[in-house]
Amino acid sequence: AQSVTQPDIHITVSEGASLELRCNYSYGATPYLFWYVQSPGQGLQLLLKYFSGDTLVQGIKGFEAEFKRSQSSFNLRKPSVHWSDAAEYFCAVGIDNTDKLIFGTGTRLQVFP
Amino acid sequence: EAGVAQSPRYKIIEKRQSVAFWCNPISGHATLYWYQQILGQGPKLLIQFQNNGVVDDSQLPKDRFSAERLKGVDSTLKIQPAKLEDSAVYLCASSSIGAGGYTFGSGTRLTVV
């Protein structure tokens, strides 16, 4: 069965530091992969998505993610974190070429000034 | 474009009462989803509509949850009777077919006491 694992429940970084959030997936075929961000009291906003092609995907707000098939990973990165990036981040995998998504349990990012 | 609208934003009810949530998707989006997000977990799909037909309701607890999407536009999700474990944020999302990735509403936070 398809699944998504986000090993880090909570990450704390200093403003200006680099960031990497981990995501591992379980899926038989080439997956559709997504990263969403959720600010407190808000819905989820799509940061970026991978369907095929270039394995390094650029998203909004300066985020990027790299698909590594050999590691079944789709880690999210940002070179310099801003205080406004503090939020919860969810990785998701698309199911069987449908529009259905399975989400990980999320990683809460805290940013210190 | 206007986003996905949901109401109410917050609802507190006693167990065994009934409650209904409303969602208005982005104009022209054929696919509509209801997700349940329990505190500390990722969103879980409850039901998927395409136009006014149900595509997937395999995760919907049908003994107490119901949903409809009349005329293929607005949707309502109902819980009757509510249980304590139904306390969660209920997220509505919509997408155009094959778009890859949804637009989420801000959600309805339900507390059952």
Short mmCIF file of C-alpha atoms in Angstrom, two decimals:
data_model
loop_
_atom_site.label_atom_id
_atom_site.label_comp_id
_atom_site.label_asym_id
_atom_site.label_seq_id
_atom_site.Cartn_x
_atom_site.Cartn_y
_atom_site.Cartn_z
CA ALA A 1 0.00 0.00 0.00
CA GLN A 2 1.12 3.52 -0.69
CA SER A 3 2.43 5.49 2.27
CA VAL A 4 4.41 8.58 3.15
CA THR A 5 6.82 8.93 6.06
CA GLN A 6 8.07 12.20 7.45
CA PRO A 7 10.61 11.15 10.08
CA ASP A 8 10.97 14.53 11.74
CA ILE A 9 7.99 15.64 13.81
CA HIS A 10 9.51 18.97 14.83
CA ILE A 11 12.51 20.93 13.50
CA THR A 12 13.95 24.14 14.85
CA VAL A 13 16.31 26.33 12.83
CA SER A 14 17.70 29.83 13.11
CA GLU A 15 16.60 32.46 10.66
CA GLY A 16 18.99 32.52 7.72
CA ALA A 17 20.05 28.91 8.18
CA SER A 18 19.50 26.26 5.53
CA LEU A 19 16.66 23.79 5.81
CA GLU A 20 16.00 20.23 4.71
CA LEU A 21 12.77 18.39 5.52
CA ARG A 22 12.75 14.69 4.87
CA CYS A 23 10.09 12.67 3.09
CA ASN A 24 10.13 9.00 2.17
CA TYR A 25 7.40 7.29 0.21
CA SER A 26 6.31 3.77 -0.56
CA TYR A 27 4.85 3.29 -4.02
CA GLY A 28 5.31 0.71 -6.74
CA ALA A 29 5.42 2.91 -9.80
CA THR A 30 6.77 6.38 -10.49
CA PRO A 31 4.98 8.51 -7.93
CA TYR A 32 3.39 11.90 -8.16
CA LEU A 33 4.86 13.80 -5.21
CA PHE A 34 3.83 17.00 -3.52
CA TRP A 35 4.84 19.32 -0.71
CA TYR A 36 2.23 21.45 1.04
CA VAL A 37 2.59 24.07 3.78
CA GLN A 38 -0.01 24.83 6.42
CA SER A 39 0.12 27.96 8.56
CA PRO A 40 -1.83 27.97 11.83
CA GLY A 41 -5.58 28.12 11.24
CA GLN A 42 -5.14 27.94 7.49
CA GLY A 43 -5.66 25.39 4.78
CA LEU A 44 -2.83 23.72 2.90
CA GLN A 45 -0.95 25.60 0.20
CA LEU A 46 0.88 23.78 -2.57
CA LEU A 47 4.63 24.51 -2.55
CA LEU A 48 5.72 22.27 -5.41
CA LYS A 49 5.03 19.02 -7.20
CA TYR A 50 6.90 16.34 -9.14
CA PHE A 51 5.35 14.30 -11.91
CA SER A 52 8.24 13.38 -14.18
CA GLY A 53 11.34 14.80 -15.84
CA ASP A 54 13.92 16.86 -14.01
CA THR A 55 14.32 15.43 -10.53
CA LEU A 56 15.05 18.83 -8.98
CA VAL A 57 11.81 20.77 -8.70
CA GLN A 58 11.51 24.46 -7.96
CA GLY A 59 8.56 25.77 -6.01
CA ILE A 60 7.17 28.93 -4.52
CA LYS A 61 8.71 30.92 -1.67
CA GLY A 62 12.24 29.80 -2.60
CA PHE A 63 11.68 26.11 -1.86
CA GLU A 64 12.97 23.22 -3.94
CA ALA A 65 12.75 19.45 -3.67
CA GLU A 66 14.73 16.60 -5.16
CA PHE A 67 13.25 13.28 -6.20
CA LYS A 68 15.62 10.36 -5.58
CA ARG A 69 14.16 7.11 -6.83
CA SER A 70 16.96 4.97 -5.37
CA GLN A 71 16.20 6.32 -1.90
CA SER A 72 12.42 6.66 -2.32
CA SER A 73 12.81 10.20 -1.07
CA PHE A 74 11.51 13.64 -1.95
CA ASN A 75 13.23 16.01 0.48
CA LEU A 76 12.31 19.67 0.68
CA ARG A 77 15.07 22.28 0.90
CA LYS A 78 15.52 26.00 1.29
CA PRO A 79 18.95 27.70 1.40
CA SER A 80 18.00 30.46 3.83
CA VAL A 81 14.95 30.26 6.09
CA HIS A 82 12.84 33.31 6.94
CA TRP A 83 10.79 33.71 10.12
CA SER A 84 7.63 33.60 8.01
CA ASP A 85 8.46 30.02 6.98
CA ALA A 86 7.43 28.77 10.42
CA ALA A 87 4.54 26.40 9.70
CA GLU A 88 3.67 22.75 9.28
CA TYR A 89 4.91 21.01 6.14
CA PHE A 90 3.26 17.98 4.59
CA CYS A 91 4.60 15.64 1.96
CA ALA A 92 2.05 13.73 -0.12
CA VAL A 93 1.99 11.06 -2.81
CA GLY A 94 -0.60 10.80 -5.57
CA ILE A 95 -2.40 7.49 -5.95
CA ASP A 96 -2.50 5.41 -9.11
CA ASN A 97 -2.62 8.31 -11.56
CA THR A 98 -5.70 9.65 -9.83
CA ASP A 99 -6.05 12.95 -8.07
CA LYS A 100 -6.20 11.31 -4.63
CA LEU A 101 -3.38 12.12 -2.23
CA ILE A 102 -1.94 10.32 0.77
CA PHE A 103 -0.30 12.67 3.24
CA GLY A 104 2.50 12.19 5.72
CA THR A 105 2.04 13.17 9.33
CA GLY A 106 3.79 16.49 8.84
CA THR A 107 6.87 18.30 10.15
CA ARG A 108 6.44 21.38 12.29
CA LEU A 109 9.09 24.01 11.54
CA GLN A 110 10.01 26.55 14.17
CA VAL A 111 12.28 29.47 13.24
CA PHE A 112 14.29 31.38 15.84
CA PRO A 113 15.41 34.95 15.15
CA GLU B 1 -9.63 33.77 -8.73
CA ALA B 2 -11.61 33.25 -5.56
CA GLY B 3 -10.41 30.40 -3.39
CA VAL B 4 -12.26 27.47 -1.86
CA ALA B 5 -14.77 28.78 0.64
CA GLN B 6 -15.74 26.85 3.75
CA SER B 7 -18.11 27.58 6.59
CA PRO B 8 -18.32 27.69 9.48
CA ARG B 9 -14.71 28.23 10.57
CA TYR B 10 -15.32 26.79 14.02
CA LYS B 11 -18.00 24.61 15.55
CA ILE B 12 -18.40 23.19 19.04
CA ILE B 13 -21.09 20.58 19.64
CA GLU B 14 -21.93 17.96 22.21
CA LYS B 15 -21.54 14.28 21.39
CA ARG B 16 -24.55 12.72 19.72
CA GLN B 17 -25.54 16.05 18.15
CA SER B 18 -25.46 16.59 14.42
CA VAL B 19 -23.41 19.09 12.44
CA ALA B 20 -23.03 20.16 8.83
CA PHE B 21 -20.19 21.80 6.96
CA TRP B 22 -20.41 23.65 3.68
CA CYS B 23 -17.91 24.04 0.86
CA ASN B 24 -17.94 26.16 -2.29
CA PRO B 25 -15.10 25.11 -4.63
CA ILE B 26 -13.27 27.21 -7.17
CA SER B 27 -15.48 27.95 -10.13
CA GLY B 28 -15.07 25.36 -12.87
CA HIS B 29 -13.29 22.78 -10.72
CA ALA B 30 -14.94 19.45 -11.42
CA THR B 31 -13.36 17.52 -8.57
CA LEU B 32 -14.09 18.17 -4.90
CA TYR B 33 -12.63 16.46 -1.87
CA TRP B 34 -13.36 16.34 1.83
CA TYR B 35 -10.44 15.56 4.11
CA GLN B 36 -10.34 15.00 7.86
CA GLN B 37 -7.27 16.24 9.73
CA ILE B 38 -6.97 15.06 13.29
CA LEU B 39 -4.56 17.00 15.49
CA GLY B 40 -1.00 15.82 14.94
CA GLN B 41 -1.83 13.87 11.78
CA GLY B 42 -1.86 14.51 8.08
CA PRO B 43 -5.14 14.98 6.23
CA LYS B 44 -7.07 11.81 5.42
CA LEU B 45 -9.41 11.61 2.44
CA LEU B 46 -13.05 11.06 3.36
CA ILE B 47 -14.78 11.44 0.00
CA GLN B 48 -14.05 12.52 -3.55
CA PHE B 49 -16.64 13.88 -5.99
CA GLN B 50 -16.30 14.44 -9.69
CA ASN B 51 -19.04 16.81 -10.78
CA ASN B 52 -22.00 15.55 -8.73
CA GLY B 53 -20.97 11.89 -8.64
CA VAL B 54 -19.01 10.10 -5.92
CA VAL B 55 -15.64 8.75 -7.10
CA ASP B 56 -14.36 7.38 -3.79
CA ASP B 57 -16.01 7.22 -0.39
CA SER B 58 -14.21 4.15 0.89
CA GLN B 59 -12.85 6.00 3.95
CA LEU B 60 -16.13 7.70 4.87
CA PRO B 61 -17.74 6.27 8.04
CA LYS B 62 -21.11 5.89 6.41
CA ASP B 63 -22.95 5.01 9.58
CA ARG B 64 -22.58 8.60 10.73
CA PHE B 65 -21.07 10.67 7.91
CA SER B 66 -22.80 11.72 4.72
CA ALA B 67 -21.91 14.10 1.93
CA GLU B 68 -23.56 15.44 -1.15
CA ARG B 69 -22.68 17.68 -4.03
CA LEU B 70 -25.86 18.77 -5.67
CA LYS B 71 -25.58 20.29 -9.16
CA GLY B 72 -21.85 19.57 -9.16
CA VAL B 73 -20.91 22.78 -7.36
CA ASP B 74 -21.35 23.29 -3.59
CA SER B 75 -20.99 20.41 -1.20
CA THR B 76 -22.09 19.66 2.33
CA LEU B 77 -20.62 17.16 4.76
CA LYS B 78 -22.80 16.01 7.65
CA ILE B 79 -22.07 14.10 10.82
CA GLN B 80 -24.96 12.54 12.72
CA PRO B 81 -24.51 11.65 15.53
CA ALA B 82 -21.11 13.08 16.37
CA LYS B 83 -18.58 11.25 18.53
CA LEU B 84 -15.68 12.64 20.54
CA GLU B 85 -13.21 11.17 18.04
CA ASP B 86 -14.73 13.27 15.26
CA SER B 87 -12.98 16.33 16.70
CA ALA B 88 -10.77 17.46 13.83
CA VAL B 89 -10.34 20.02 11.10
CA TYR B 90 -12.45 19.24 8.04
CA LEU B 91 -10.80 20.46 4.88
CA CYS B 92 -12.44 20.90 1.52
CA ALA B 93 -10.34 21.01 -1.62
CA SER B 94 -11.03 21.26 -5.32
CA SER B 95 -9.14 20.71 -8.54
CA SER B 96 -9.67 20.65 -12.25
CA ILE B 97 -9.34 17.16 -13.74
CA GLY B 98 -5.74 16.08 -14.13
CA ALA B 99 -4.38 19.29 -12.68
CA GLY B 100 -2.20 17.60 -10.12
CA GLY B 101 -2.47 19.20 -6.73
CA TYR B 102 -5.47 20.78 -5.11
CA THR B 103 -6.54 24.12 -3.75
CA PHE B 104 -7.61 23.78 -0.14
CA GLY B 105 -10.05 25.85 1.85
CA SER B 106 -9.19 27.12 5.32
CA GLY B 107 -11.12 24.31 6.96
CA THR B 108 -13.73 23.93 9.67
CA ARG B 109 -12.43 23.11 13.13
CA LEU B 110 -14.91 20.83 14.89
CA THR B 111 -14.74 20.20 18.62
CA VAL B 112 -17.03 17.54 20.07
CA VAL B 113 -17.44 17.73 23.85
#
